[in-house]
mmCIF file of C-alpha atoms in Angstrom:
data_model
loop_
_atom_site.group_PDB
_atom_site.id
_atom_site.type_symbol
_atom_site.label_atom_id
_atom_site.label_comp_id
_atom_site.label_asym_id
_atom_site.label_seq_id
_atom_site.Cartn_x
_atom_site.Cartn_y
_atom_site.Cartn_z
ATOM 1 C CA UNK A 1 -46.149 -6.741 -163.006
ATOM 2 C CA UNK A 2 -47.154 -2.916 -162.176
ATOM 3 C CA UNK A 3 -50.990 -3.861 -161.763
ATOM 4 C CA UNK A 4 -50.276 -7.130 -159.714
ATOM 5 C CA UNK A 5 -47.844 -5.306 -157.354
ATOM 6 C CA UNK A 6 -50.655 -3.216 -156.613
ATOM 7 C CA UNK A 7 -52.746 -5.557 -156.302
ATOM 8 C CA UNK A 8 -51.131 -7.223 -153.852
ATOM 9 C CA UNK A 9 -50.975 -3.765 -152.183
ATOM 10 C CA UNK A 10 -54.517 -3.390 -151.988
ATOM 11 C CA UNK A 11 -55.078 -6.671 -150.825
ATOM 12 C CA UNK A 12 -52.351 -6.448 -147.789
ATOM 13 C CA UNK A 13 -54.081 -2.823 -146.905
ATOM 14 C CA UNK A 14 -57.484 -4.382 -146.562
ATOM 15 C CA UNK A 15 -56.588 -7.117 -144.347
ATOM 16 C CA UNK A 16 -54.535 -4.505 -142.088
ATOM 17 C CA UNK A 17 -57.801 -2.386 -141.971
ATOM 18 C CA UNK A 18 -59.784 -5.427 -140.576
ATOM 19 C CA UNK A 19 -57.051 -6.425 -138.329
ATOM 20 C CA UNK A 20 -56.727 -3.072 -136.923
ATOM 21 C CA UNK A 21 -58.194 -2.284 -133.604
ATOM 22 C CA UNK A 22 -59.100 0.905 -131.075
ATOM 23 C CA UNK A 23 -60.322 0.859 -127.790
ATOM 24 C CA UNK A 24 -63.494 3.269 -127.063
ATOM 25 C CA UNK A 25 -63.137 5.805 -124.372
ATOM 26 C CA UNK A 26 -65.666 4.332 -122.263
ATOM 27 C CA UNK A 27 -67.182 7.914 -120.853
ATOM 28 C CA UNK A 28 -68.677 8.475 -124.405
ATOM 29 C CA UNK A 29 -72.100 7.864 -125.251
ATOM 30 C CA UNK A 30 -72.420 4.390 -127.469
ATOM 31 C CA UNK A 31 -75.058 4.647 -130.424
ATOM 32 C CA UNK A 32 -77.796 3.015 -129.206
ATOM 33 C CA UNK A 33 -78.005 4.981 -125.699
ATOM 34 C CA UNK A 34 -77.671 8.522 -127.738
ATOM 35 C CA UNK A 35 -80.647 10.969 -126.058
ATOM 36 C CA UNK A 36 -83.682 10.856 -128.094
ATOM 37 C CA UNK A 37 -83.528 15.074 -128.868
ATOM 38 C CA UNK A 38 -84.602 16.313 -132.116
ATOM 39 C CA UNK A 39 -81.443 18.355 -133.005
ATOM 40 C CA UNK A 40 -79.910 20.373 -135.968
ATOM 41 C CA UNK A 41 -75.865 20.938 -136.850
ATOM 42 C CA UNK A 42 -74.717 23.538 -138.409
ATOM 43 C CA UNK A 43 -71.889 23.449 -140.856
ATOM 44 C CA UNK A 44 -71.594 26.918 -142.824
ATOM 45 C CA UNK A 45 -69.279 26.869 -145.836
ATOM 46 C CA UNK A 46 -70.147 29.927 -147.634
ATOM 47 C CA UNK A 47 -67.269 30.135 -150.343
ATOM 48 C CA UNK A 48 -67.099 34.185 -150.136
ATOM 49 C CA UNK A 49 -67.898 34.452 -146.563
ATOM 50 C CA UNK A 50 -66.127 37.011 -144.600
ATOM 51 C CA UNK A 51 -68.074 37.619 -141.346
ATOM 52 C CA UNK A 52 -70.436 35.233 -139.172
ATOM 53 C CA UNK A 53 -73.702 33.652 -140.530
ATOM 54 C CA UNK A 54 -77.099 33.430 -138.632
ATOM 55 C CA UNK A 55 -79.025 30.510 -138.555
ATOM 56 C CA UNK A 56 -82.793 31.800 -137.871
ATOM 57 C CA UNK A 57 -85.992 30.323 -136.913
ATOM 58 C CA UNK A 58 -88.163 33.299 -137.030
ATOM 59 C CA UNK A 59 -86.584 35.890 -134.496
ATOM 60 C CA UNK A 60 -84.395 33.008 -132.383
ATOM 61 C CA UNK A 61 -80.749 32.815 -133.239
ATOM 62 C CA UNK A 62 -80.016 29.408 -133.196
ATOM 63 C CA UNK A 63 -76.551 30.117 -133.548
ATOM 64 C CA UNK A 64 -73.865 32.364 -135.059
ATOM 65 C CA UNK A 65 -71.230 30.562 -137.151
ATOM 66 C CA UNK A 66 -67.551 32.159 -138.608
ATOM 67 C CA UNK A 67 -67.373 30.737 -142.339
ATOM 68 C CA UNK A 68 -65.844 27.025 -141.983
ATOM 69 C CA UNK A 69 -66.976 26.630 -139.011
ATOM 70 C CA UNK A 70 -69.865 23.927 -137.559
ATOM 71 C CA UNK A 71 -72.187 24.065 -134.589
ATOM 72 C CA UNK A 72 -73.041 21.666 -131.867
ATOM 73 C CA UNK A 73 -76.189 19.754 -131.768
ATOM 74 C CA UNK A 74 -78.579 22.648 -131.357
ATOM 75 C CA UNK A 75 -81.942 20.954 -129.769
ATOM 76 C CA UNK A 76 -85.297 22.069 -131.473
ATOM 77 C CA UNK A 77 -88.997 21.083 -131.832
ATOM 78 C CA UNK A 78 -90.552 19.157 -134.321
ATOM 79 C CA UNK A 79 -92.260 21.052 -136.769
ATOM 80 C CA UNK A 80 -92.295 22.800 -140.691
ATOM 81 C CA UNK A 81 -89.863 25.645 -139.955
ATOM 82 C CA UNK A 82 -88.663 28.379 -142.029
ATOM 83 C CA UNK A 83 -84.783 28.549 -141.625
ATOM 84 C CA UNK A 84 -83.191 32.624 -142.434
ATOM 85 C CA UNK A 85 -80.069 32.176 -143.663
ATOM 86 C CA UNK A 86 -78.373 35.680 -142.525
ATOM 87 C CA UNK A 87 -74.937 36.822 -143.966
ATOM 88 C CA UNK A 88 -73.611 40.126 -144.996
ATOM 89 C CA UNK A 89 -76.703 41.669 -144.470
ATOM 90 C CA UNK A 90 -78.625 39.050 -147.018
ATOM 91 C CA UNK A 91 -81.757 37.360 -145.266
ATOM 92 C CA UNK A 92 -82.548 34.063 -147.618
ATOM 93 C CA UNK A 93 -85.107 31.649 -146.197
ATOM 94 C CA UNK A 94 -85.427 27.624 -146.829
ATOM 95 C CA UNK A 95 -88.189 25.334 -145.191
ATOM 96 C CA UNK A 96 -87.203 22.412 -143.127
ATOM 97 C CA UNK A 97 -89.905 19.717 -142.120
ATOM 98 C CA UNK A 98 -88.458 18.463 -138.991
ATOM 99 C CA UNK A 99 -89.394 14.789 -136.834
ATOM 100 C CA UNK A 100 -89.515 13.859 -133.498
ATOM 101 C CA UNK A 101 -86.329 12.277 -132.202
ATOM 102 C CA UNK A 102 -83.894 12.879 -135.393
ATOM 103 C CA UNK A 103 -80.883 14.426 -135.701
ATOM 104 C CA UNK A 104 -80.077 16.721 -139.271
ATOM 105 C CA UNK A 105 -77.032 17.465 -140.763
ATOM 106 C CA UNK A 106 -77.505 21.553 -142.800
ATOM 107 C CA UNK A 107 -74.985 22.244 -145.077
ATOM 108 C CA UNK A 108 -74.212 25.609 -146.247
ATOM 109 C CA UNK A 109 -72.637 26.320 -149.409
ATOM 110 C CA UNK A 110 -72.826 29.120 -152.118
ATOM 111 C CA UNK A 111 -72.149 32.643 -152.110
ATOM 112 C CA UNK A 112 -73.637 35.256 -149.207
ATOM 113 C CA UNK A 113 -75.616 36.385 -152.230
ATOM 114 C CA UNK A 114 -76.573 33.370 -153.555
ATOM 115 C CA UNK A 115 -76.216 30.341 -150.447
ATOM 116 C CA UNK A 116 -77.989 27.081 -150.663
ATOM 117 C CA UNK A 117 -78.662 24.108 -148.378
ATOM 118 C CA UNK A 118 -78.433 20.249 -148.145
ATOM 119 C CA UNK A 119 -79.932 19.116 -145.308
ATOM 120 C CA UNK A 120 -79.109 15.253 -143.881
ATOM 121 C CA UNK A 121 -80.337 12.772 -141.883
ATOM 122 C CA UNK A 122 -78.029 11.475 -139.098
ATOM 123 C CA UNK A 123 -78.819 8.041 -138.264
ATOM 124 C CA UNK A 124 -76.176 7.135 -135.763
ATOM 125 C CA UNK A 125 -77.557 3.552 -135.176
ATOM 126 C CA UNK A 126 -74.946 1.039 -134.647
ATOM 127 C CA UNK A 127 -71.974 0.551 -136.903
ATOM 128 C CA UNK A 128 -72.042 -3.383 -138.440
ATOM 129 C CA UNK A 129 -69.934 -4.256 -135.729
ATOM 130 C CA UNK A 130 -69.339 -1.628 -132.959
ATOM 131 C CA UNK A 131 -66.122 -3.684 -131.444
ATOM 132 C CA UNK A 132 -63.766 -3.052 -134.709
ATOM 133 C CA UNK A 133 -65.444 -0.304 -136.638
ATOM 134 C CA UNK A 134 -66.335 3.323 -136.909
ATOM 135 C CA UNK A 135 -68.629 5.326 -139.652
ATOM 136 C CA UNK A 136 -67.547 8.209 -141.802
ATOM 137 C CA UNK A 137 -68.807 10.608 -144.990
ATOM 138 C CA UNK A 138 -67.568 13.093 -146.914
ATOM 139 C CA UNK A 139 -68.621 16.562 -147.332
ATOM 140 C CA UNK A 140 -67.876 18.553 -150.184
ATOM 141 C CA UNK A 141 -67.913 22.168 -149.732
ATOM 142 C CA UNK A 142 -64.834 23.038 -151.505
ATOM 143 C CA UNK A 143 -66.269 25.187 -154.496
ATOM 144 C CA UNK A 144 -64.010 23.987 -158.126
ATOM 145 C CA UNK A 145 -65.631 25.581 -160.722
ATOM 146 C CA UNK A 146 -67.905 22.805 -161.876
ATOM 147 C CA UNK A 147 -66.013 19.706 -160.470
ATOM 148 C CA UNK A 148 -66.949 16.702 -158.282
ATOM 149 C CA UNK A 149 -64.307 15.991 -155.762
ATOM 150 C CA UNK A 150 -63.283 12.084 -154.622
ATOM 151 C CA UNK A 151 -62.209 11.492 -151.440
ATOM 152 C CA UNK A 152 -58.908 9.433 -151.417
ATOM 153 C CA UNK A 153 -57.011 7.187 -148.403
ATOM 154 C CA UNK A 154 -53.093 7.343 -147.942
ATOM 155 C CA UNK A 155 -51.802 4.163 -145.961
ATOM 156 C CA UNK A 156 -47.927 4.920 -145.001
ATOM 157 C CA UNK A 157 -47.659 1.448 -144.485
ATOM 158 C CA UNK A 158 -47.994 0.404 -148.495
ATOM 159 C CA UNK A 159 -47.376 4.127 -149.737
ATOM 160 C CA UNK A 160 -50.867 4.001 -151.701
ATOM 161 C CA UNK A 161 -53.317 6.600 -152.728
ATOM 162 C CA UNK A 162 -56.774 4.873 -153.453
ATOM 163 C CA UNK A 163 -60.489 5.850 -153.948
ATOM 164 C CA UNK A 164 -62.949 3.088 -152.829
ATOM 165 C CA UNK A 165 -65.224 3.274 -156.406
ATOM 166 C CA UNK A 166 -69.365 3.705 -155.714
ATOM 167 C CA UNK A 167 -68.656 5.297 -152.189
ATOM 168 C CA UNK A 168 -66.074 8.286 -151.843
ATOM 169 C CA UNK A 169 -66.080 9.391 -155.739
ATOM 170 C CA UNK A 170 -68.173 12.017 -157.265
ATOM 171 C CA UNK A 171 -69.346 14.108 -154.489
ATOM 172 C CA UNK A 172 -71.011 17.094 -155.794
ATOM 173 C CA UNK A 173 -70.470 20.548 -154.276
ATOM 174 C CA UNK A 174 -72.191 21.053 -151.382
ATOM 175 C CA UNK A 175 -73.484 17.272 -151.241
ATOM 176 C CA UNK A 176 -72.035 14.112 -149.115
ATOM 177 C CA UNK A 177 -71.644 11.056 -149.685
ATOM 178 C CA UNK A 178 -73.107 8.292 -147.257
ATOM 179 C CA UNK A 179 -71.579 7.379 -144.362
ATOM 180 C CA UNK A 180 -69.402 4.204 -144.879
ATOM 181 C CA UNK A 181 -67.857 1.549 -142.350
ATOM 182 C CA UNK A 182 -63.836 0.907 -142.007
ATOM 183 C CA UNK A 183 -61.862 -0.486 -139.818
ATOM 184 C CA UNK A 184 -61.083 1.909 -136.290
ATOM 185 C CA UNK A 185 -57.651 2.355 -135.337
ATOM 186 C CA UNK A 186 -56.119 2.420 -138.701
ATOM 187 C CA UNK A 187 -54.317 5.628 -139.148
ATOM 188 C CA UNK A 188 -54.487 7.163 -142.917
ATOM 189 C CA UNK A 189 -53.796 10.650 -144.343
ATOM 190 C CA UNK A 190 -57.096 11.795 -146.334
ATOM 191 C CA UNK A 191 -57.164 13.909 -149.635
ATOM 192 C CA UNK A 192 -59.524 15.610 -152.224
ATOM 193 C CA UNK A 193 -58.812 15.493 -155.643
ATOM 194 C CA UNK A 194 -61.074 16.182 -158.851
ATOM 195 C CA UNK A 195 -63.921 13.404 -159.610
ATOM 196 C CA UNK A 196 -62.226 10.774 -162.674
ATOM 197 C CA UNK A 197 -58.448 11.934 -162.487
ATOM 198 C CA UNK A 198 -57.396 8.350 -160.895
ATOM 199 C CA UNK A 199 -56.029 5.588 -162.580
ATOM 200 C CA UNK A 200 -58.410 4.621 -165.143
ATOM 201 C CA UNK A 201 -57.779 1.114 -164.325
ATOM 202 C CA UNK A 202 -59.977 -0.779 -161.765
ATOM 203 C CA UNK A 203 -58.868 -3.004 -159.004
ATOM 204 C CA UNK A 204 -61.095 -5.452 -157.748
ATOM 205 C CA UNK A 205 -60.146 -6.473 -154.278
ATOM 206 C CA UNK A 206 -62.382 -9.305 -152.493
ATOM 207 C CA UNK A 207 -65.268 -7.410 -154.140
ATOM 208 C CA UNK A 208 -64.330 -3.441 -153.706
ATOM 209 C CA UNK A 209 -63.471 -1.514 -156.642
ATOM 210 C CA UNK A 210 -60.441 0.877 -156.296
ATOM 211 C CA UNK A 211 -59.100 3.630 -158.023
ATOM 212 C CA UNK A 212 -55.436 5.298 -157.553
ATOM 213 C CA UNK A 213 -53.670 7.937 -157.607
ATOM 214 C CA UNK A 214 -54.740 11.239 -158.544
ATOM 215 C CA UNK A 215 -53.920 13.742 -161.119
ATOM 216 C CA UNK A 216 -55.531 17.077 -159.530
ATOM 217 C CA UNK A 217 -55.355 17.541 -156.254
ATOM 218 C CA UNK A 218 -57.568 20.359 -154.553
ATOM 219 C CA UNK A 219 -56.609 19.420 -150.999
ATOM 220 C CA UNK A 220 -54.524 16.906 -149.034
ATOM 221 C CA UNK A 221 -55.122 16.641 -145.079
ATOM 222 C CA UNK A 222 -51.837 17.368 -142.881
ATOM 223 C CA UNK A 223 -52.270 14.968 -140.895
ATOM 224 C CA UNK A 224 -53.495 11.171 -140.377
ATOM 225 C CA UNK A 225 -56.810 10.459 -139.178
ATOM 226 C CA UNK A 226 -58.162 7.221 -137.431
ATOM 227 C CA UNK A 227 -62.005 6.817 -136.208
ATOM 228 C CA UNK A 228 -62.959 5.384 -132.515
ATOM 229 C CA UNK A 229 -65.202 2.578 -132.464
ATOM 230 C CA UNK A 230 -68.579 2.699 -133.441
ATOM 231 C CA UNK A 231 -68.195 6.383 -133.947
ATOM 232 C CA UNK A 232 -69.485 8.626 -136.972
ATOM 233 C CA UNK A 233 -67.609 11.451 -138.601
ATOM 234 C CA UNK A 234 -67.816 13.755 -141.336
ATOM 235 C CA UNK A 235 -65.010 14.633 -143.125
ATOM 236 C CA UNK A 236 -65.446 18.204 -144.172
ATOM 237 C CA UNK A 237 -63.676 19.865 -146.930
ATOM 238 C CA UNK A 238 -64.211 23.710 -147.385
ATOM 239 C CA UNK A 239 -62.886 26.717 -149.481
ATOM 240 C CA UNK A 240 -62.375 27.797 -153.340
ATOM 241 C CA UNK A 241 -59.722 27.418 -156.080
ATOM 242 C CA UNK A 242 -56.486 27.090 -154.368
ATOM 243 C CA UNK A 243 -57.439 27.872 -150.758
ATOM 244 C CA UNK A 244 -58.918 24.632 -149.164
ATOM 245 C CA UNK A 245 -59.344 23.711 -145.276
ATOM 246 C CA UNK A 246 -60.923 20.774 -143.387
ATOM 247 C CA UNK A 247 -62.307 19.766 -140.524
ATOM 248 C CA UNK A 248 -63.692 16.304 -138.792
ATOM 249 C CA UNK A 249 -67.238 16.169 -136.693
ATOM 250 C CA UNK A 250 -67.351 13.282 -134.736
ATOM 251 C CA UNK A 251 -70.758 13.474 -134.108
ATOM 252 C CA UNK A 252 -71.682 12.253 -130.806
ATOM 253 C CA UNK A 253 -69.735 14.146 -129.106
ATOM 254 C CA UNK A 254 -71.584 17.306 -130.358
ATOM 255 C CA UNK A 255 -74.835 15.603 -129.042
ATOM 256 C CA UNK A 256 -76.200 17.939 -125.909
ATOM 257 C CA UNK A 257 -77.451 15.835 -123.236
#
């Protein structure tokens, strides 16, 4: 009875997500008018971090982030650059091949000795269908010894933790996950937990695998969270051990005109 109560959870919380709706501010930017600027944003999680990072091409500062912090869209050319990662008086350089009219994603994670990058490709074409959804990934830069984190969805509404399988589960550290499509307007608290502590049991609802609960939990957001239409938003998780903080990029608007 357990399994097909929730069950019946999971299938009343997927047709409120598609029968949820948000209006768009109509002074943003849609998708497919975004500026064609080759552009780079900044996320620095450096796990031991205690004073700002530099973000170098050469000898130009492209900007100066405080650990756990992200940039705006910074606007550069296309080219092979080599990015200087500078912290704590430690210079560390990465190359970056960079094309016309994209927009990147760099993750920083590791140690000011030690720091490392992921570096992603923003493609903020069109959602599936820009009148009822928005688009969102997860970030992990939450450092757990060796751990994965999942990213799970709390709907008041049912009272129901759940991790959609294949999408928001094992996220390595300092990786993301790709950005997926739900329902705007559709208010849910978010949490991290460690990769394979759900339910063991799968719940196949028209299709999607879920997952729920959650046994260790590195980090559960305050507050709920619900996208704008045909936005796209990264849901960043930062810190170490017990000390975790987030944050949420909606994209476009850190897009420079």
């Amino acid at each position: 009875m357990r399994i097909l109560k929730n069950i019946v959870l999971l299938f009343a919380l997927q047709v409120f997500l598609f029968t949820s709706c948000k209006e768009e501010k109509k002074d943003t930017p849609t998708p497919d008018t975004l500026p064609k600027n080759t552009s780079i944003l900044f996320v620095n999680g450096l796990s031991d971090g205690s004073v700002n990072t530099q973000f170098k091409f050469g000898n130009e500062v492209l900007t100066d982030l405080a650990t756990k912090a992200y940039s705006k869209y910074i606007k550069v050319s296309e080219s092979n650059q080599k990015l200087t990662v500078s912290a704590g008086g430690t210079n560390t350089s990465f190359d970056l091949k960079i094309e016309k009219d994209k927009y990147y994603t760099v993750l920083l994670s590791g140690t000011v000795a030690a720091p490392k990058i992921e570096v992603l490709n923003d493609d903020f074409g069109n959602v599936s269908d820009p009148l009822t959804k928005f688009s969102y990934r997860f970030v992990n830069l939450f450092k757990a010894g060796n751990d994965s984190l999942s990213m799970q969805a709390y709907y008041p509404s049912y009272k129901l933790w759940a991790t959609q399988a294949g999408a928001h589960e094992y996220v390595a550290y300092g990786k993301s996950s790709a950005f997926t499509e739900y329902t705007a307007g559709a208010a849910a608290q978010w949490r991290a937990i460690k990769s394979g502590s759900e339910d063991t049991k799968e719940y196949n609802v028209s299709g999607i695998i879920y997952r729920l609960g959650g046994k260790t939990i590195y980090y559960e957001a305050p507050v709920t969270f619900s996208g704008s239409l045909n936005k796209h938003y990264s849901i960043v998780v930062f810190g170490q051990d017990s000390n975790a903080s987030s944050a949420i990029i909606e994209h476009e608007s850190q897009i420079q005109q």
